[in-house]
Amino acid sequence: MEKWVLRNKKADFEAIMKKHGISECLARLLVNRGLTKEMDIDLYLNPDYQNTYSPCTMKDLTKACKILEDKIDSSLPIRIVGDYDVDGVSSTYILYKALTLCGARVDYEIPDRIKDGYGINEHIIDGAYEAGIDTIITCDNGIAALEQVKKAKRLGMTVIVTDHHDIPFVMEEEKRYLLPEADAVVNPKQEDCPYPFKQLCGAAVAYKLMEVLYKSRQIGEAELVPLREVVAIATVCDVMELTGENRILVKKGLELLRKTKNQGLRALMEKNGIAVENLSSYHLGFVIGPCLNAGGRLDTAKKGLRLLLSESKEEADKRAEELKGLNDLRKQMTEEGILKAVSMIESSALKDDRVLVVYLQDCHESLAGIIAGRIREKYNKPAIVLTSAHEMVKGSGRSIEKYNMYEELTASGKYLVKFGGHPMAAGMSLALESVEPFRISLNNNTTLTEEDLIPKVVIDVVLPLGLITEELIEEIKLLEPFGKGNEKPLFADRSLKVLKLAVIGKNKNVIKLLVRNQYGKEMDALYFGDTEGFLEALYDAYGQNEVDRAFQNRENKLKLSLTYYPSVNEYNGSRSLQIIIQNYLPEK
């Protein structure tokens, strides 16, 4: 059962409306996002690269830049070691593209998800040493590679770590943070790093370093454009909060992507039927990102990197087609895994756990994180999906706001061989015999309450249908891009009478209603969620006869309270207002 709550933050809305020339609705939406100061609202409504923080304030960044300059000037070989997800591939692309432009002798290595696992490992270090590499620079990994960095240093190599993941720690009398003994460690999450914004993705950290390197090498700002485009993709795909500096990087990055000259990205958009002029954060997170990720999941992440580096349309088309095919296969495999996981939970005592740990022996290990995310959405509980891998068990977890997964894993760390991640997501490996004790330990030690597990639907504004206008819908677009930390606003209207009811769509997967509110305003309402569940809720509340009457466009007793997002429907040259239903409550 959901709990609906209304955000009711107080502020001088009249003053905000007057100062910024906006409607009361938009003023309320800004205040709901914690924006009340004039300067903060200006930065939010008018994001610009000029308002990002100076990279030089990031600990060790200028030091890392100086090391790279010395290596470039001495023509010493540099190897980038990335990661196999979108952020890792994007970071590798940024460093490789930029260092090449700066005249570096540079190549790259991306770990194989299955064979190597996450991050730099001894096998990669041995390979670099044998190849005569002088300097290793990591991106989107390395902060937890204490032993690996020690080995590289022992072999005489220079090591620069660029990363954004949480700093590993041990609990003594208080937390003691552990840092790799690299020549430079660039990560804004370091305790003594003065950089003001801590939520950058790995690609953004790499970009900041290259921004300073370009300036030092007197390379024009125009050359930063291809790097900024990819930072926007990585920020969305790594589910960073779209607030502060991230909002600027994504909003401005989307503007650049709509006219990108990157052959690979253009081909990928074309293959997926994306109209470039309508490109949004949704397309980055749910279309482009999964395709770039598919290489690392089912083959090699280098396929995504090679797409970004494509130099001809023919090459780009071929690589985009291949990645789209891999992503289509990944979707099919994911759905099969979700069905198995749900069946396992529903048919066992697992469904009573507050932290779900599901062992899917035959699941492709690269899909564990996606399946965990879908399980978390379904049950509103932290979910970890484990699978068999090379005489070990590997897995990925996805969390809810009230559960810091990284810290909780640390508390049950004795059952894990290796783990790392964020409060909201983590990866781990463990022995098969540790799976059950690990599950029990997580559940015995959790502080999650029943209240924490009730999904909350937070409504921004109660907005009767009659107040929806095309002008308001256009104004709401000023809040884009939407994503974590800057969610789409949620509106509500209550006691809506259902005049018509239909199930539409090629696969009968959309509910279409005509509703009338208590002031007599009528409007189409569409629901794209679980159509069976929607109809079941109506049958339970009103019975078969009343629902059938609604299907027949006859007078009926159906009434709903809805949360929604307003939109404009364009069909055959005509435009009409409609609402997209997010949540529903039948009213008796």
XYZ file of C-alpha atoms in Angstrom:
588
model
C 0.000 0.000 0.000
C 1.341 3.437 -0.921
C 1.363 6.440 1.367
C 0.492 9.711 -0.404
C 1.979 12.855 1.113
C 1.887 16.458 -0.034
C 5.037 18.557 0.009
C 4.045 21.706 1.824
C 7.177 23.848 2.030
C 6.640 27.450 3.025
C 8.147 30.472 1.261
C 7.292 33.936 -0.021
C 5.868 32.669 -3.315
C 4.683 36.117 -4.394
C 8.231 37.506 -4.138
C 9.704 34.549 -6.066
C 7.060 34.883 -8.808
C 7.689 38.607 -9.162
C 11.489 38.421 -9.066
C 11.827 35.614 -11.622
C 8.729 36.212 -13.763
C 7.258 32.753 -13.172
C 3.894 31.263 -12.210
C 2.906 30.296 -8.678
C 2.994 26.642 -9.737
C 6.630 26.877 -10.867
C 7.549 28.884 -7.756
C 6.124 26.079 -5.591
C 8.011 23.442 -7.591
C 11.293 25.327 -7.092
C 10.708 25.693 -3.351
C 9.894 21.967 -3.160
C 13.388 21.391 -4.579
C 14.890 23.378 -1.718
C 15.434 26.506 -3.825
C 14.438 29.679 -2.002
C 17.474 31.969 -2.342
C 17.537 34.280 -5.336
C 21.016 33.167 -6.449
C 20.154 29.443 -6.199
C 16.981 29.919 -8.260
C 18.914 31.918 -10.897
C 21.554 29.178 -11.175
C 18.857 26.521 -11.433
C 16.809 28.308 -14.107
C 19.875 29.492 -16.056
C 22.558 26.785 -15.770
C 25.870 27.612 -17.455
C 29.359 26.098 -17.590
C 30.682 29.403 -16.206
C 28.992 28.487 -12.919
C 30.858 25.202 -12.423
C 33.574 24.999 -9.759
C 37.262 25.418 -10.509
C 38.844 21.987 -11.099
C 42.029 23.219 -9.419
C 40.318 23.039 -6.019
C 40.127 19.241 -6.330
C 42.802 17.534 -4.264
C 45.787 16.246 -6.312
C 44.261 17.380 -9.620
C 46.964 19.901 -10.527
C 49.550 17.396 -9.285
C 48.113 14.719 -11.611
C 48.104 17.252 -14.472
C 51.787 18.065 -13.906
C 52.674 14.341 -13.895
C 50.819 13.831 -17.198
C 52.532 16.837 -18.768
C 55.953 15.486 -17.807
C 55.082 12.064 -19.272
C 53.761 13.621 -22.509
C 56.866 15.831 -22.873
C 59.129 12.816 -22.255
C 57.092 10.670 -24.692
C 56.593 7.978 -22.043
C 53.788 5.415 -22.591
C 50.571 5.930 -20.593
C 47.841 3.313 -20.152
C 44.277 4.223 -19.151
C 42.481 1.573 -17.084
C 38.726 2.131 -17.181
C 35.644 0.185 -16.166
C 33.041 -1.740 -18.132
C 29.911 0.342 -17.425
C 28.791 3.549 -19.189
C 30.637 5.785 -16.721
C 33.815 3.726 -17.106
C 33.610 3.671 -20.910
C 32.854 7.420 -20.993
C 35.764 8.177 -18.635
C 38.112 6.095 -20.775
C 36.899 7.884 -23.918
C 37.475 11.304 -22.316
C 41.010 10.493 -21.179
C 41.979 8.723 -24.405
C 40.566 11.424 -26.703
C 42.081 14.267 -24.662
C 45.502 12.722 -24.024
C 45.808 11.805 -27.709
C 45.028 15.416 -28.668
C 47.720 16.536 -26.197
C 50.277 14.384 -28.006
C 50.536 11.583 -25.443
C 51.634 8.027 -26.219
C 48.493 6.495 -24.785
C 46.423 3.328 -24.980
C 43.664 1.839 -22.846
C 42.525 -1.307 -21.080
C 39.020 -2.041 -19.847
C 38.552 -5.077 -17.565
C 36.363 -7.912 -18.767
C 33.295 -7.994 -16.532
C 33.298 -11.790 -16.234
C 36.998 -12.664 -16.372
C 38.495 -9.680 -14.533
C 35.661 -8.283 -12.432
C 35.467 -4.644 -11.380
C 38.454 -2.321 -11.487
C 42.179 -2.625 -11.967
C 43.632 -5.998 -11.023
C 47.050 -7.677 -10.847
C 46.597 -9.290 -14.278
C 46.140 -5.807 -15.820
C 49.154 -4.468 -13.926
C 51.321 -7.386 -15.097
C 50.163 -6.739 -18.667
C 51.076 -3.046 -18.404
C 54.503 -3.860 -16.988
C 55.232 -6.404 -19.724
C 54.173 -3.848 -22.351
C 56.683 -1.336 -20.957
C 54.012 1.086 -19.730
C 55.432 3.931 -17.640
C 52.201 5.384 -16.206
C 48.812 3.935 -15.352
C 45.852 6.291 -14.971
C 42.617 4.786 -13.670
C 39.160 6.236 -14.247
C 35.903 5.349 -12.500
C 37.905 2.865 -10.399
C 41.083 2.549 -8.379
C 40.108 4.150 -5.064
C 39.768 0.708 -3.445
C 42.729 -0.887 -5.314
C 45.161 -0.666 -2.400
C 47.177 -3.826 -3.108
C 47.046 -3.411 -6.888
C 48.458 0.118 -6.723
C 51.180 -1.082 -4.329
C 52.180 -3.727 -6.868
C 52.330 -1.226 -9.741
C 54.503 1.068 -7.646
C 56.737 -1.855 -6.671
C 57.228 -2.547 -10.382
C 58.357 1.052 -10.870
C 55.286 2.470 -12.570
C 53.724 5.875 -11.934
C 50.057 5.605 -10.899
C 47.342 8.258 -11.060
C 43.940 7.305 -9.642
C 40.860 9.215 -10.803
C 37.616 7.964 -9.270
C 34.380 9.064 -7.623
C 33.407 6.033 -5.546
C 33.176 6.127 -1.765
C 36.511 5.942 0.032
C 37.085 2.526 1.692
C 37.336 2.591 5.470
C 37.830 0.392 8.506
C 35.989 0.855 11.788
C 38.326 1.350 14.715
C 37.456 3.868 17.436
C 36.156 5.880 14.520
C 36.196 5.488 10.746
C 39.714 5.294 9.321
C 39.791 5.915 5.580
C 42.147 3.891 3.386
C 43.690 5.464 0.289
C 45.837 3.824 -2.403
C 49.504 4.852 -2.344
C 49.348 6.358 -5.827
C 51.379 9.331 -7.099
C 48.116 11.297 -7.262
C 44.600 10.447 -6.100
C 41.862 12.582 -7.664
C 38.497 11.915 -6.017
C 36.308 14.700 -4.589
C 35.020 12.354 -1.874
C 38.359 12.373 -0.055
C 37.902 13.786 3.422
C 40.482 16.537 2.922
C 39.446 17.455 -0.643
C 38.145 21.053 -0.678
C 36.190 20.633 -3.935
C 32.680 21.830 -2.968
C 30.588 19.381 -5.039
C 31.077 15.738 -4.070
C 28.548 14.025 -6.373
C 30.427 13.975 -9.698
C 30.535 10.758 -11.722
C 33.836 9.193 -12.808
C 33.631 10.766 -16.275
C 33.145 14.229 -14.759
C 36.256 13.774 -12.589
C 38.242 12.697 -15.671
C 36.817 15.675 -17.600
C 37.880 18.113 -14.865
C 41.441 16.801 -15.081
C 41.484 17.113 -18.878
C 39.994 20.622 -18.682
C 43.045 21.751 -16.703
C 45.424 19.839 -18.999
C 43.890 21.518 -22.089
C 44.305 24.923 -20.494
C 47.915 24.193 -19.647
C 48.587 22.975 -23.223
C 46.729 26.021 -24.618
C 44.087 23.908 -26.366
C 40.910 25.877 -27.183
C 37.639 25.442 -25.282
C 35.915 24.190 -28.464
C 37.825 20.922 -28.075
C 36.087 20.338 -24.729
C 32.705 19.961 -26.470
C 33.037 16.229 -27.390
C 34.121 15.528 -23.804
C 31.214 17.454 -22.263
C 28.687 15.515 -24.354
C 29.896 12.226 -22.929
C 29.998 13.576 -19.341
C 26.240 14.228 -19.640
C 25.586 10.619 -20.703
C 27.731 9.193 -17.895
C 26.174 11.438 -15.214
C 22.659 10.249 -16.063
C 23.617 6.587 -16.566
C 25.549 6.384 -13.299
C 22.408 7.756 -11.576
C 24.105 10.803 -10.106
C 21.927 13.446 -8.456
C 20.911 16.014 -11.080
C 21.473 18.917 -8.713
C 24.170 21.578 -8.475
C 27.010 21.088 -10.908
C 25.555 17.848 -12.304
C 22.461 19.732 -13.439
C 24.666 22.101 -15.446
C 26.715 19.255 -16.952
C 23.587 17.365 -18.069
C 21.400 20.281 -19.169
C 24.150 21.901 -21.232
C 25.428 18.492 -22.355
C 22.002 17.622 -23.780
C 22.060 20.854 -25.794
C 25.422 19.810 -27.251
C 24.261 16.229 -27.907
C 21.306 17.456 -29.982
C 23.843 18.709 -32.540
C 26.661 16.241 -31.855
C 29.255 15.510 -34.508
C 30.134 12.192 -32.852
C 29.467 9.623 -35.581
C 28.889 6.788 -33.112
C 26.330 8.644 -31.010
C 24.479 9.870 -34.103
C 24.311 6.300 -35.446
C 23.097 4.954 -32.088
C 20.307 7.537 -31.927
C 19.330 6.731 -35.517
C 19.213 2.958 -34.938
C 16.999 3.491 -31.877
C 14.637 5.919 -33.633
C 15.486 8.886 -31.400
C 14.577 12.266 -32.889
C 17.733 14.225 -32.036
C 15.845 17.483 -31.454
C 13.746 15.769 -28.734
C 16.683 14.135 -26.964
C 16.164 14.068 -23.178
C 17.723 12.573 -20.062
C 15.264 9.679 -20.495
C 16.954 8.706 -23.785
C 20.386 8.863 -22.156
C 19.371 6.663 -19.225
C 17.055 4.190 -20.937
C 18.148 3.973 -24.590
C 21.697 5.207 -25.303
C 23.162 4.117 -21.952
C 21.861 0.529 -22.084
C 23.217 0.122 -25.623
C 26.676 1.373 -24.574
C 26.439 -0.924 -21.553
C 25.395 -3.981 -23.564
C 28.919 -4.522 -24.899
C 30.358 -4.766 -21.385
C 27.509 -6.987 -20.228
C 27.438 -9.607 -22.987
C 30.734 -9.169 -24.869
C 33.390 -6.499 -24.238
C 32.981 -2.904 -23.078
C 35.514 -1.944 -25.738
C 32.656 -2.190 -28.261
C 30.989 0.832 -26.647
C 34.285 2.719 -26.574
C 35.009 1.906 -30.222
C 31.555 3.208 -31.138
C 32.345 6.543 -29.463
C 35.694 6.630 -31.286
C 34.198 5.756 -34.718
C 35.620 7.968 -37.463
C 33.308 7.137 -40.387
C 29.553 6.758 -40.804
C 30.004 3.205 -42.120
C 32.017 2.164 -39.071
C 29.575 3.928 -36.702
C 26.513 2.296 -38.320
C 28.048 -1.158 -38.051
C 29.043 -0.710 -34.386
C 25.684 0.876 -33.448
C 23.766 -1.984 -35.077
C 25.846 -4.517 -33.156
C 25.324 -2.769 -29.805
C 21.579 -2.413 -30.376
C 21.392 -6.162 -31.142
C 23.276 -6.975 -27.935
C 20.958 -4.704 -25.967
C 17.845 -6.369 -27.421
C 19.241 -9.753 -26.333
C 20.053 -8.316 -22.899
C 16.437 -7.127 -22.483
C 15.092 -10.598 -23.235
C 17.518 -12.267 -20.791
C 16.655 -9.660 -18.137
C 12.907 -10.347 -18.332
C 13.555 -14.093 -17.915
C 15.731 -13.402 -14.851
C 13.118 -11.121 -13.261
C 10.393 -13.764 -13.639
C 12.630 -16.353 -11.922
C 13.576 -13.984 -9.102
C 9.963 -12.970 -8.386
C 8.862 -16.616 -8.441
C 11.626 -17.501 -5.958
C 10.667 -14.653 -3.601
C 6.927 -15.312 -3.742
C 7.255 -19.053 -3.137
C 9.570 -18.863 -0.105
C 10.245 -17.128 3.204
C 12.346 -14.576 1.313
C 9.301 -12.350 0.853
C 9.311 -11.620 4.602
C 12.920 -10.338 4.532
C 13.511 -6.608 4.718
C 16.666 -6.976 2.621
C 16.106 -9.284 -0.355
C 19.024 -11.541 -1.288
C 18.207 -13.781 -4.261
C 20.604 -16.418 -5.640
C 19.911 -17.027 -9.353
C 22.529 -19.630 -10.181
C 22.223 -19.498 -13.985
C 21.660 -15.767 -14.405
C 24.267 -13.990 -16.551
C 26.276 -12.148 -13.913
C 26.244 -8.906 -15.901
C 22.448 -8.733 -15.520
C 22.382 -9.111 -11.735
C 22.342 -5.340 -11.118
C 19.495 -4.667 -13.558
C 17.398 -7.473 -12.066
C 18.186 -6.228 -8.543
C 16.950 -2.773 -9.573
C 13.673 -4.149 -10.893
C 13.173 -6.287 -7.746
C 13.797 -3.221 -5.585
C 11.158 -1.303 -7.571
C 8.607 -4.097 -7.225
C 9.002 -4.630 -3.465
C 10.440 -1.263 -2.358
C 13.163 -3.140 -0.490
C 16.947 -3.221 -0.899
C 17.662 -6.086 -3.307
C 20.804 -8.093 -4.008
C 20.918 -10.599 -6.860
C 23.686 -13.203 -6.726
C 24.797 -15.618 -9.410
C 27.359 -18.359 -9.952
C 30.694 -17.193 -11.415
C 34.053 -19.002 -11.644
C 33.787 -21.143 -8.474
C 32.541 -18.047 -6.645
C 29.281 -16.191 -6.283
C 29.084 -12.643 -7.604
C 26.306 -10.138 -7.292
C 24.968 -6.623 -7.476
C 22.696 -4.716 -5.140
C 20.336 -1.775 -5.529
C 19.062 0.105 -2.510
C 16.297 2.388 -1.246
C 16.831 5.851 0.271
C 16.649 4.660 3.887
C 19.364 1.997 3.443
C 23.062 2.794 2.939
C 24.051 -0.367 1.109
C 27.811 0.269 1.180
C 27.836 0.725 4.954
C 25.519 -2.244 5.536
C 27.796 -4.465 3.426
C 30.758 -3.240 5.459
C 28.972 -4.398 8.640
C 28.524 -7.895 7.113
C 31.873 -7.764 5.328
C 33.213 -10.943 6.940
C 31.050 -12.978 4.541
C 32.381 -11.187 1.461
C 35.606 -11.773 -0.431
C 35.380 -8.388 -2.150
C 32.864 -5.546 -2.388
C 32.530 -1.874 -3.278
C 30.035 0.766 -4.318
C 27.755 3.586 -3.166
C 24.955 3.995 -0.595
C 22.465 3.169 -3.391
C 24.316 0.426 -5.316
C 27.081 -2.096 -4.752
C 28.868 -5.088 -6.213
C 30.259 -8.059 -4.301
C 31.781 -11.542 -4.495
C 31.571 -14.323 -1.917
C 31.815 -18.086 -1.462
C 28.701 -20.186 -2.183
C 28.529 -21.405 1.424
C 28.450 -17.769 2.615
C 25.266 -16.850 0.700
C 22.774 -17.895 3.377
C 24.789 -16.563 6.380
C 25.252 -13.293 4.439
C 21.485 -12.989 3.847
C 20.742 -13.709 7.508
C 23.403 -11.251 8.694
C 22.072 -8.408 6.525
C 18.531 -8.989 7.786
C 19.478 -9.444 11.441
C 21.571 -6.265 11.455
C 19.298 -3.989 9.441
C 17.724 -0.963 11.087
C 14.989 -0.771 8.415
C 11.484 -0.463 9.862
C 8.131 -1.375 8.312
C 7.556 2.365 7.849
C 10.783 2.641 5.806
C 9.458 0.005 3.407
C 6.141 1.713 2.657
C 6.546 3.445 -0.715
C 5.860 7.147 -0.374
C 4.211 9.051 -3.198
C 5.245 12.672 -2.710
C 2.910 15.127 -4.446
C 4.313 18.530 -5.390
C 1.110 20.444 -6.113
C -2.610 19.646 -5.989
C -3.493 20.978 -9.434
C -7.112 20.672 -10.633
C -7.335 19.689 -14.304
C -8.818 23.067 -15.246
C -5.557 24.826 -14.325
C -3.486 22.826 -16.832
C -2.506 24.911 -19.861
C 0.013 24.550 -22.674
C 1.860 27.578 -21.240
C 2.209 25.823 -17.877
C 3.494 22.635 -19.550
C 6.116 24.697 -21.421
C 7.104 26.462 -18.190
C 7.545 23.147 -16.349
C 10.121 22.181 -18.999
C 12.442 24.744 -17.369
C 12.916 22.151 -14.611
C 14.420 19.601 -17.028
C 16.518 17.478 -17.192
C 14.736 15.117 -14.827
C 16.433 12.305 -12.959
C 17.642 11.351 -9.517
C 17.470 14.333 -7.157
C 15.479 16.331 -9.711
C 12.487 14.095 -10.329
C 9.606 14.996 -12.589
C 7.112 17.032 -10.560
C 4.042 15.148 -9.441
C 0.593 16.748 -9.573
C -2.695 15.451 -8.208
C -6.436 15.876 -8.559
C -9.026 14.049 -6.499
C -12.491 12.540 -6.972
C -12.257 12.296 -10.755
C -15.342 10.685 -12.297
C -14.565 8.095 -14.987
C -16.709 8.769 -18.080
C -14.999 6.297 -20.442
C -12.570 3.415 -19.982
C -10.581 1.562 -22.671
C -7.532 -0.680 -23.014
C -5.500 0.414 -26.045
C -2.128 -0.134 -27.706
C -0.785 -2.849 -29.990
C -0.094 -5.070 -26.984
C -3.116 -3.858 -25.005
C -0.710 -2.303 -22.515
C -2.232 1.177 -22.065
C -5.319 2.258 -20.122
C -7.142 5.263 -21.561
C -9.732 7.130 -19.518
C -11.881 10.165 -20.028
C -12.250 11.797 -16.615
C -14.192 14.769 -15.238
C -13.212 16.606 -12.073
C -15.532 18.126 -9.511
C -15.471 21.480 -11.350
C -16.676 19.887 -14.582
C -13.343 19.890 -16.448
C -12.941 16.834 -18.705
C -9.634 15.445 -19.958
C -8.053 12.275 -21.367
C -5.874 10.321 -18.926
C -3.398 7.597 -19.953
C -1.794 4.908 -17.769
C 1.260 3.007 -19.036
C 1.921 0.835 -15.969
C 0.566 -2.546 -14.904
C -2.770 -2.531 -16.763
C -3.923 -5.795 -15.167
C -3.268 -4.413 -11.693
C -5.120 -1.184 -12.563
C -8.236 -3.055 -13.720
C -8.042 -5.449 -10.765
C -8.092 -2.455 -8.378
C -11.241 -1.172 -10.118
C -12.940 -4.599 -9.984
C -12.095 -4.927 -6.262
C -13.463 -1.461 -5.480
C -16.568 -1.342 -7.690
C -17.312 -4.826 -9.020
C -17.447 -6.223 -12.544
C -20.750 -4.580 -13.479
C -19.647 -0.982 -12.807
C -16.309 -1.479 -14.626
C -18.139 -2.989 -17.610
C -20.416 0.069 -17.704
C -17.331 2.311 -17.892
C -15.987 0.183 -20.772
C -19.331 0.727 -22.537
C -19.156 4.530 -21.986
C -22.248 4.324 -19.762
C -23.006 6.041 -16.475
C -21.032 4.325 -13.676
C -19.818 4.789 -10.099
C -16.063 4.795 -10.812
C -14.149 7.610 -9.108
C -10.373 7.969 -8.834
C -7.823 10.179 -7.154
C -4.832 10.451 -9.463
C -1.274 11.691 -9.428
C -0.174 12.729 -12.870
C 2.170 14.604 -15.184
C 0.514 16.919 -17.753
C 1.356 16.693 -21.447
C 0.186 17.746 -24.901
C -1.139 15.100 -27.279
C -0.451 15.831 -30.947
C -2.439 13.762 -33.427
C -3.188 14.426 -37.097
C -2.211 18.062 -36.726
C -4.443 18.786 -33.727
C -3.259 19.335 -30.156
C -5.074 18.516 -26.928
C -4.189 18.472 -23.243
C -3.932 15.139 -21.440
C -2.522 13.729 -18.229
C -0.193 10.771 -17.798
C -1.248 8.840 -14.687
C 1.530 7.936 -12.243
C -0.494 6.607 -9.266
C -4.177 5.905 -8.660
C -6.532 5.370 -5.730
C -10.127 4.169 -6.305
C -12.551 6.168 -4.156
C -15.462 4.285 -2.611
